[in-house]
Short mmCIF file of C-alpha atoms and ligand atoms in Angstrom, two decimals:
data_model
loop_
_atom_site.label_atom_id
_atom_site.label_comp_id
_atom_site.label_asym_id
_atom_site.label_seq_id
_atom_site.Cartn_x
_atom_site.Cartn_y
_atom_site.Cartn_z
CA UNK A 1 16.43 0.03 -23.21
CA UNK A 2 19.99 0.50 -24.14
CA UNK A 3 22.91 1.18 -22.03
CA UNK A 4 23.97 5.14 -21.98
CA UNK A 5 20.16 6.41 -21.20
CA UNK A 6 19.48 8.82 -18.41
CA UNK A 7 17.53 6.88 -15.49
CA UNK A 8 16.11 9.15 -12.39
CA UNK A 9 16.32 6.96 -9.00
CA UNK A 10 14.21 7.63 -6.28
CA UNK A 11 15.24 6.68 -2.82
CA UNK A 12 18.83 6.75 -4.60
CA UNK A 13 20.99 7.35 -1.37
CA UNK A 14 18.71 4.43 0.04
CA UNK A 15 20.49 0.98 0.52
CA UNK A 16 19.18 -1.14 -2.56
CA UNK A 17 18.92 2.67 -4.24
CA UNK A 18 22.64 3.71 -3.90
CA UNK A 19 23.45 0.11 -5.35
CA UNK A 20 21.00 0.24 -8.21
CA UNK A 21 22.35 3.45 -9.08
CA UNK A 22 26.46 1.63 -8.90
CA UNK A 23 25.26 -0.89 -11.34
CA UNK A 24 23.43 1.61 -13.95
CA UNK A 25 26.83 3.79 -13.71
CA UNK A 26 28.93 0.70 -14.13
CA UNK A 27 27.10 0.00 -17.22
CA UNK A 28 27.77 3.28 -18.74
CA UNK A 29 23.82 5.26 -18.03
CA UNK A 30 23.85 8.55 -16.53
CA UNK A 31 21.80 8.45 -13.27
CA UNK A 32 19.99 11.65 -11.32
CA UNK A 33 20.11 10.29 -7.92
CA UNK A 34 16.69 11.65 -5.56
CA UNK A 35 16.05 11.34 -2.29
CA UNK A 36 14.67 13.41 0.39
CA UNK A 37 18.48 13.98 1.26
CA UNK A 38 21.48 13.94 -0.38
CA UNK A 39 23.35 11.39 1.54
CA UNK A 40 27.50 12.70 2.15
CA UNK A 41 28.64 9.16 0.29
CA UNK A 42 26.32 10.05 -3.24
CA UNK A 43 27.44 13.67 -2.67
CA UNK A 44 31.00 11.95 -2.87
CA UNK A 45 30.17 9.63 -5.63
CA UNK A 46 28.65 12.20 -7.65
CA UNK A 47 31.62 15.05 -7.02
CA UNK A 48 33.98 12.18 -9.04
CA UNK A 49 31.73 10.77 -11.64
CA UNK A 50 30.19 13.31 -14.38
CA UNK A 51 27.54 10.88 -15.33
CA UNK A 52 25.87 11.65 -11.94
CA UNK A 53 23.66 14.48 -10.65
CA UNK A 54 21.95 14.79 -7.45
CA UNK A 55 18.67 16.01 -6.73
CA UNK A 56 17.63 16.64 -2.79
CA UNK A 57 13.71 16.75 -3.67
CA UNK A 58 10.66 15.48 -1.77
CA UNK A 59 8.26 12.94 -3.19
CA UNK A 60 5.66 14.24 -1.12
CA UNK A 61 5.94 17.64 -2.84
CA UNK A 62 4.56 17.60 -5.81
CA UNK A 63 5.78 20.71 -7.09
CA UNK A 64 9.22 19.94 -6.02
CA UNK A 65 8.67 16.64 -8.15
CA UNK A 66 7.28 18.36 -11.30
CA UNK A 67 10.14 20.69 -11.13
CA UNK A 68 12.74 17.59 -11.19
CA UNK A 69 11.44 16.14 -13.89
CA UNK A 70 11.02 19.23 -16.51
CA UNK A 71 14.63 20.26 -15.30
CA UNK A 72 16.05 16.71 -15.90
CA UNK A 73 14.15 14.98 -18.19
CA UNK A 74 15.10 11.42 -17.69
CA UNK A 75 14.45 8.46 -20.55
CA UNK A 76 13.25 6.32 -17.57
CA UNK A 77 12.60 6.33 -13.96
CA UNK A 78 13.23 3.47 -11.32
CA UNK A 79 11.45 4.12 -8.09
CA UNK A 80 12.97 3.02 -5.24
CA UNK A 81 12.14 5.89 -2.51
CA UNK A 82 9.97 4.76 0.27
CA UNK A 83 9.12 4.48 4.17
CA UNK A 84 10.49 0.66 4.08
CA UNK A 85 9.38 -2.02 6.44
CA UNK A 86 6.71 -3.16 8.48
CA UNK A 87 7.34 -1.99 11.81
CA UNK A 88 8.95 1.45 10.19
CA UNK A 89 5.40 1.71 8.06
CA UNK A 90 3.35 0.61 11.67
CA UNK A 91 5.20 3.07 13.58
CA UNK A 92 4.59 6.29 11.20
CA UNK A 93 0.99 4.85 8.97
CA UNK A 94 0.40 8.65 7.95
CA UNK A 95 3.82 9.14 6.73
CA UNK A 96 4.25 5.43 5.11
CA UNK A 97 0.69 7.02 3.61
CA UNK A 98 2.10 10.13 2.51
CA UNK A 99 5.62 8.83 0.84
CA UNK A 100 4.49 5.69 -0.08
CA UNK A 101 1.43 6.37 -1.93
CA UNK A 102 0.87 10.55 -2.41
CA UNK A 103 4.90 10.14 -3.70
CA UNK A 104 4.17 7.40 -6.17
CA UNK A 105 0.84 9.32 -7.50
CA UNK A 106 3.12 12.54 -7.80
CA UNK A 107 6.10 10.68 -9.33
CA UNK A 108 3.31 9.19 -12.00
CA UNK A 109 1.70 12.58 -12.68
CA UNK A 110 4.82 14.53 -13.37
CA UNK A 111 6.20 11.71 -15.48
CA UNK A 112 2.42 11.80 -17.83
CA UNK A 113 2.84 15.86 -17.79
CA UNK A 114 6.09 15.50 -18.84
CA UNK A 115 5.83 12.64 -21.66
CA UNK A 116 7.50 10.21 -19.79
CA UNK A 117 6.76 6.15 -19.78
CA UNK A 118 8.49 3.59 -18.09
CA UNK A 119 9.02 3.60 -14.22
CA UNK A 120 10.22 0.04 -12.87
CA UNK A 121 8.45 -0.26 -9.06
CA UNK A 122 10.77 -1.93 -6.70
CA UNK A 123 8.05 -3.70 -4.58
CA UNK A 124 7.56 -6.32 -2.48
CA UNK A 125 6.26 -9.52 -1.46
CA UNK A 126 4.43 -7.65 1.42
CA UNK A 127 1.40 -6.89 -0.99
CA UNK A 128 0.77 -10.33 -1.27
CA UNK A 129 -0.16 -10.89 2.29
CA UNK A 130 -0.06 -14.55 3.97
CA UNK A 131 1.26 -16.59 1.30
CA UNK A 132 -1.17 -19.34 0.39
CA UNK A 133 0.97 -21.60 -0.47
CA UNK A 134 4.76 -22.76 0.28
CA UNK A 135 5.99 -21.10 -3.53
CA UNK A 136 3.54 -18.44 -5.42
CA UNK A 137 3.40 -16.95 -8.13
CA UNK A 138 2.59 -12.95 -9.47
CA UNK A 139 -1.07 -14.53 -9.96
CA UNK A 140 -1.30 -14.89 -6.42
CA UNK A 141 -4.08 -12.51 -4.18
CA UNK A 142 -3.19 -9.40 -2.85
CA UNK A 143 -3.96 -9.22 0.43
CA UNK A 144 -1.43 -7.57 2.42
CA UNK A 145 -1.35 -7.52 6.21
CA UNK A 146 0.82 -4.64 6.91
CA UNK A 147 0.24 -0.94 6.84
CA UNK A 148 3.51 -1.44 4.52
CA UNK A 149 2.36 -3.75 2.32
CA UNK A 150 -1.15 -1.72 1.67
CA UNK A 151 1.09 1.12 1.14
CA UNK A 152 3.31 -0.43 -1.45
CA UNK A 153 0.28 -2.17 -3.17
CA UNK A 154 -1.71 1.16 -3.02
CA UNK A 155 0.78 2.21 -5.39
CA UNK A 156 1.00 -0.76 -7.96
CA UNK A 157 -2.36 -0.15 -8.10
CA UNK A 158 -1.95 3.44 -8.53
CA UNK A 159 0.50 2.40 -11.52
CA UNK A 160 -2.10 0.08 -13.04
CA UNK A 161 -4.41 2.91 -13.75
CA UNK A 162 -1.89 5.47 -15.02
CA UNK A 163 -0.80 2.70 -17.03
CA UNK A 164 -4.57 2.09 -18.73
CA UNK A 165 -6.07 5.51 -18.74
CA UNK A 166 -2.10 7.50 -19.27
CA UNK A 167 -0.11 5.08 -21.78
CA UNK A 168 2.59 4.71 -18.83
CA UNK A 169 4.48 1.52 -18.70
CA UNK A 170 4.17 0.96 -14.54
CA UNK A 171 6.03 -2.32 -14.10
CA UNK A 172 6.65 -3.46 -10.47
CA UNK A 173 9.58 -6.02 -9.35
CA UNK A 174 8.37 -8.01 -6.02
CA UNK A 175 10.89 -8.61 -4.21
CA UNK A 176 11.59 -10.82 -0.94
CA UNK A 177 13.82 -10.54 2.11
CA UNK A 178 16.32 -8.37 0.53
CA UNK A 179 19.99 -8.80 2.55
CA UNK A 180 23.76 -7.94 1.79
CA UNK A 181 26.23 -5.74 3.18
CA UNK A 182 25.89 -2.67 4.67
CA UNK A 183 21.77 -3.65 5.67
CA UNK A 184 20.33 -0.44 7.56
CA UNK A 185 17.75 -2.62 9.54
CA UNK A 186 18.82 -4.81 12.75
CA UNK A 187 17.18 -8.17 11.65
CA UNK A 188 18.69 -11.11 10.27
CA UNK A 189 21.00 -12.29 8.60
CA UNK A 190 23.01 -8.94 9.81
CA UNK A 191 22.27 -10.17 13.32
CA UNK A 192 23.48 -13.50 13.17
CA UNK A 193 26.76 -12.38 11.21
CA UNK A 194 27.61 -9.60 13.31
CA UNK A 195 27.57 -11.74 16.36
CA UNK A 196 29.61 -14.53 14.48
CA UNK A 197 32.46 -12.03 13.23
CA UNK A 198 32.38 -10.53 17.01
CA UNK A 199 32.90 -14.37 18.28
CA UNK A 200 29.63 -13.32 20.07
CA UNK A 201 27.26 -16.41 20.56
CA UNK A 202 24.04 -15.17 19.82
CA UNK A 203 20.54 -16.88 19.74
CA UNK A 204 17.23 -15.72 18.64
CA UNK A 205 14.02 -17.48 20.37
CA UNK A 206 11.31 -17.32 18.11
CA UNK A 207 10.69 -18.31 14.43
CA UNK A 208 13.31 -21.08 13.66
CA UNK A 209 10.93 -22.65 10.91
CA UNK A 210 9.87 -19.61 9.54
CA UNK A 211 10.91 -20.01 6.22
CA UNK A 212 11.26 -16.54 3.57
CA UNK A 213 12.91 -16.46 0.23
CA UNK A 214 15.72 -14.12 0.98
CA UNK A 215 17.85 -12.34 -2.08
CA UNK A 216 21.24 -11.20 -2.29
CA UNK A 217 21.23 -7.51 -3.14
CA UNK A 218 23.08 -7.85 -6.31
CA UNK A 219 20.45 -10.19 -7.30
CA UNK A 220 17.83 -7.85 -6.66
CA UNK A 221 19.72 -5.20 -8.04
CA UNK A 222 20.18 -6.85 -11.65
CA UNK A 223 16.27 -8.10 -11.72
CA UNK A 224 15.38 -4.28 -11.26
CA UNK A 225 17.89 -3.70 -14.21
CA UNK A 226 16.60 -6.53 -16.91
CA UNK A 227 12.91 -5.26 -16.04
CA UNK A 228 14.13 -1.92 -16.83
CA UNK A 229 15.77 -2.97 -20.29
CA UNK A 230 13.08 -5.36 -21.34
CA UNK A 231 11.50 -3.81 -24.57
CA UNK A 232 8.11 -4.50 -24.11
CA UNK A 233 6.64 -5.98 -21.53
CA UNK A 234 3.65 -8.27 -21.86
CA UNK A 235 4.15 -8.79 -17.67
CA UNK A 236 3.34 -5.63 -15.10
CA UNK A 237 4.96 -7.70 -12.20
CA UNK A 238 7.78 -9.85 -11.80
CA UNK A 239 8.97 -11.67 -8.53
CA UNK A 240 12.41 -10.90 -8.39
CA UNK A 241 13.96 -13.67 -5.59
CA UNK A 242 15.54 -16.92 -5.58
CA UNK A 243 12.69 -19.46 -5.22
CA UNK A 244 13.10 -20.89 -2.27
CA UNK A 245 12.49 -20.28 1.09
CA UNK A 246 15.21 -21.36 3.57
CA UNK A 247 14.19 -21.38 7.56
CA UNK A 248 15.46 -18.84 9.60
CA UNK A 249 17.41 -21.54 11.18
CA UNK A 250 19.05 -22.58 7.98
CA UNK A 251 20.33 -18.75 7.71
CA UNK A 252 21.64 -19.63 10.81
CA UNK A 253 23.64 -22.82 9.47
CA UNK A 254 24.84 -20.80 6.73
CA UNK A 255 26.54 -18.75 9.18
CA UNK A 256 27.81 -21.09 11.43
CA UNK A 257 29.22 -23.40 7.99
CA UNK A 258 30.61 -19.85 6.69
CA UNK A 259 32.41 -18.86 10.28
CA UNK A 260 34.55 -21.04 12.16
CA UNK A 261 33.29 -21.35 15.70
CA UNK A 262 29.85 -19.11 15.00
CA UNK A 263 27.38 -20.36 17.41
CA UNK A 264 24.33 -19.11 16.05
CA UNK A 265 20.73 -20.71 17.05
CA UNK A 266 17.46 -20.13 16.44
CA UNK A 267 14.58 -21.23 18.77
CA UNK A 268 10.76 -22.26 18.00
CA UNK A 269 9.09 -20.63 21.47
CA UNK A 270 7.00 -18.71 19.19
CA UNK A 271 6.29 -17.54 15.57
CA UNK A 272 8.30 -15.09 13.52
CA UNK A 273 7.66 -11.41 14.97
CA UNK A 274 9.32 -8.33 13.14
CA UNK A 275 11.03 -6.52 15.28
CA UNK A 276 10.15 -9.27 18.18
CA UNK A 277 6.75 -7.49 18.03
CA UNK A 278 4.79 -7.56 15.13
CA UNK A 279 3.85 -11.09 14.17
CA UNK A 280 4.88 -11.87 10.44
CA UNK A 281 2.32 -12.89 7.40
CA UNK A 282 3.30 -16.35 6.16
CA UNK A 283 6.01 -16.71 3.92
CA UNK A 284 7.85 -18.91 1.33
CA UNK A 285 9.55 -18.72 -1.70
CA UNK A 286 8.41 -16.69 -4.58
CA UNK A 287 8.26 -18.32 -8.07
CA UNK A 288 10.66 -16.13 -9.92
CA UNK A 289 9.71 -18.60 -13.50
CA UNK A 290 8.18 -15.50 -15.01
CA UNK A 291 11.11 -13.05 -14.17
CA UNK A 292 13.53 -16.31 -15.76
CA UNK A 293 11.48 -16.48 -19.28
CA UNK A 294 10.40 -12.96 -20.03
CA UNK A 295 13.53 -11.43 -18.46
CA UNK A 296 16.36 -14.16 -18.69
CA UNK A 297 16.81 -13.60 -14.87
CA UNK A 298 18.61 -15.92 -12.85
CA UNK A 299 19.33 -15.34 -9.45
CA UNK A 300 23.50 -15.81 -8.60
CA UNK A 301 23.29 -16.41 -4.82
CA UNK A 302 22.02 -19.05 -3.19
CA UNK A 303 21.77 -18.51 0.64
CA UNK A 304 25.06 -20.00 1.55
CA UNK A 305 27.07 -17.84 -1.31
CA UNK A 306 25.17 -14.71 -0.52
CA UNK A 307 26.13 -15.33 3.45
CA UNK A 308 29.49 -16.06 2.68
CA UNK A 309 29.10 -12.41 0.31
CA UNK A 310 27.84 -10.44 3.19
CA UNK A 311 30.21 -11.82 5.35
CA UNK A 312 33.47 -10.83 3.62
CA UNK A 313 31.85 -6.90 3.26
CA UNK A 314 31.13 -6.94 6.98
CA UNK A 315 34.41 -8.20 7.70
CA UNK A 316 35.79 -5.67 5.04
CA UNK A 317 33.84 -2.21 6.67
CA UNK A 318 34.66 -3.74 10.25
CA UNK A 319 38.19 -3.58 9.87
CA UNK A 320 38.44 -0.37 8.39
CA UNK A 321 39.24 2.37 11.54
CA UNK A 322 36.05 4.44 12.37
CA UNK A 323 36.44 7.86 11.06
N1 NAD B 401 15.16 -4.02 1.76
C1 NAD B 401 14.27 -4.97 1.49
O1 NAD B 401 14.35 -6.11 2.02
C2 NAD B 401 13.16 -4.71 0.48
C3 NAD B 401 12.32 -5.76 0.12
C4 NAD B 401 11.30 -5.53 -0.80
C5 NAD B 401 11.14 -4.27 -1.36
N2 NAD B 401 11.95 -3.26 -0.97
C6 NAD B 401 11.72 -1.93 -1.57
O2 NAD B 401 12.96 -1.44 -2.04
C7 NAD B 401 12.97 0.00 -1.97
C8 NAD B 401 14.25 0.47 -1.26
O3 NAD B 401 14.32 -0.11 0.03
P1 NAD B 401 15.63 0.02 0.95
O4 NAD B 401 15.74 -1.25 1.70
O5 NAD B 401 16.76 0.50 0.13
O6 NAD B 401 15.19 1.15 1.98
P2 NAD B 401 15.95 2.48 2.45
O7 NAD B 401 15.18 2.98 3.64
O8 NAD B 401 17.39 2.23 2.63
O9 NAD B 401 15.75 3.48 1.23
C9 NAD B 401 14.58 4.24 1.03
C10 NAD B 401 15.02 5.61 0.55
O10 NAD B 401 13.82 6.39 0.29
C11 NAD B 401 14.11 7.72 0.68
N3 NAD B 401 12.88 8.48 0.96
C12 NAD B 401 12.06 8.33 2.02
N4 NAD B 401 11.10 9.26 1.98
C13 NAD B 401 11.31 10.01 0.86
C14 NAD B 401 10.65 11.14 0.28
N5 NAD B 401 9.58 11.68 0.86
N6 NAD B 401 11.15 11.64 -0.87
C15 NAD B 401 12.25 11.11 -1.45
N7 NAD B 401 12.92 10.05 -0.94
C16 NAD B 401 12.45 9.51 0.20
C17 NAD B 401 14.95 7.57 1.95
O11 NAD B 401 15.65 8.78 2.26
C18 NAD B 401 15.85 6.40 1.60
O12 NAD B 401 17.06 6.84 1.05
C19 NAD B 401 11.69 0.40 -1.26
O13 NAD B 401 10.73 0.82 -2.21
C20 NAD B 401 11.22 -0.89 -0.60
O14 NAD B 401 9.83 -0.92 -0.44
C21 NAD B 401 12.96 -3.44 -0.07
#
């Protein structure tokens, strides 16, 4: 798809949706930013940039939906919107239900009344479950253990069939441990690097081996982007990480190497819980070989660079006064 298109986000005034929607208006699209609230920084963004509208509409309302897309009729949608997480999902199952699978069947039923195709699915590598193996591949079973992951896989799924019996292009990016600037969850590597840049030692007991393929937002971000331009697709998924898996206590060394004087550690009284509650599927790295061939994707930040990246931000919005 070429630059200058019209591309509906949903979950735009999310964190990887507010940055997907920078790098489609740095590349010259228009963008109609949706979420279930108009955050006040895309309100901002969109009051300077003309090539942005904003739409305050709830994917659990379908006719809210429908309306959205006969009023704006977008060339291509990338669907971002969700309840993200597993302990968020855990915490709220009917509502991780509700937005994460009733929101993608009403997102793919306005866009087949209304003509439209091609909706790129940011996913995850939840679906997949305990990973079977230290690397896998898309090939590998489905068999998530989360309330999130069945959510997020209900609605591949979900796209599969609109896609067979509807003619519309459903193609889902899985991606890993997502970090970067600005994260909105309390886990790592925000953890460990606010601590360092407070000159706070800090040290987390459980799940130093736990190792998860963890991907720079940008990187993400542009894997999300090439799926999106990619003419035809012979692919529905595409792991979108780095392919490999560094420990938890690697992220750790990545800090300390990136700080001067961090003192971050990571202990092995346990196995990796989220939220120190809910025990983790098994990880590892994700094979992104697929995503490199069909989609010339290649993943910019290893783990050190993409500390060392998050680290200058943080230091950046930490120095700026509170307003
Ligand atoms: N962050 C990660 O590590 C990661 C990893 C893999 C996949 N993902 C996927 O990426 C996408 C974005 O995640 P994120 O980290 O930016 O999360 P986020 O919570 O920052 O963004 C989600 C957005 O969805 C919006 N939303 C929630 N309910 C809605 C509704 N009913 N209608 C419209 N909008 C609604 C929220 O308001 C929010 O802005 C999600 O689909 C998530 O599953 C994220």
């Amino acid at each position: 798809m070429a630059n200058g298109k019209t591309i509906l986000v949903t979950g735009a005034c999310g964190w990887l949706g507010s940055a997907i929607v920078q790098a489609l208006l740095d590349r010259g699209d228009s963008v109609i930013a949706l979420d279930v609230m108009v955050s006040p920084a895309m309100a901002t963004l969109a009051a300077r940039e003309p090539r942005l509208v904003t739409a305050a509409v709830d994917l659990g309302e379908w006719h809210q939906v429908l309306r959205a897309f006969e009023t704006y009729r977008p060339d291509a949608v990338i669907h971002a919107a969700a309840i993200v997480g597993v302990i968020q999902a855990a915490d709220i199952p009917l509502k991780a239900l509700r937005v994460n699978v009733e929101g993608a069947v009403n997102l793919f039923e306005a866009m087949r009344m209304t003509g439209l195709k091609r909706v790129i699915h940011v996913s995850t590598e939840e679906t997949y479950g305990d990973f079977q193996a230290p690397v896998i591949d898309e090939d590998h079973p489905q068999q998530p253990t989360s309330v999130y992951g069945l959510t997020k896989l209900a609605a591949e799924h979900y796209g599969r069939v609109y896609s067979r019996d509807h003619g519309l292009e459903c193609i889902n990016v899985r991606t890993c441990w997502v970090y970067g600037p600005h994260l909105p969850r309390l886990r790592m590597p925000r953890t460990f690097v606010e601590a360092a840049l407070r000159g706070e030692p800090y040290h987390q007991e459980d799940g130093g081996a736990f190792a998860v393929d963890q991907v720079y937002i940008a990187d993400t971000a542009a894997g999300v982007l090439l799926a999106l331009d990619k003419a035809q697709h012979r692919f529905d998924a595409y792991n979108i990480a780095t392919g490999v898996a560094p420990t938890l206590r690697d992220t750790a060394e990545a800090v300390n190497r990136a700080i001067p004087g961090a003192k971050i550690t990571v202990g092995d009284s346990g196995p990796y819980r989220h939220g120190g509650k809910v025990l983790s599927a098994v990880k590892g790295a994700l094979d992104i070989g697929r995503a490199k061939a069909e989609l010339g994707y290649q993943p910019r930040f290893d783990i050190q660079a993409g500390i060392e990246a998050t680290i200058a931000e943080t230091r950046k919005a930490m120095s700026k006064p509170s307003s």
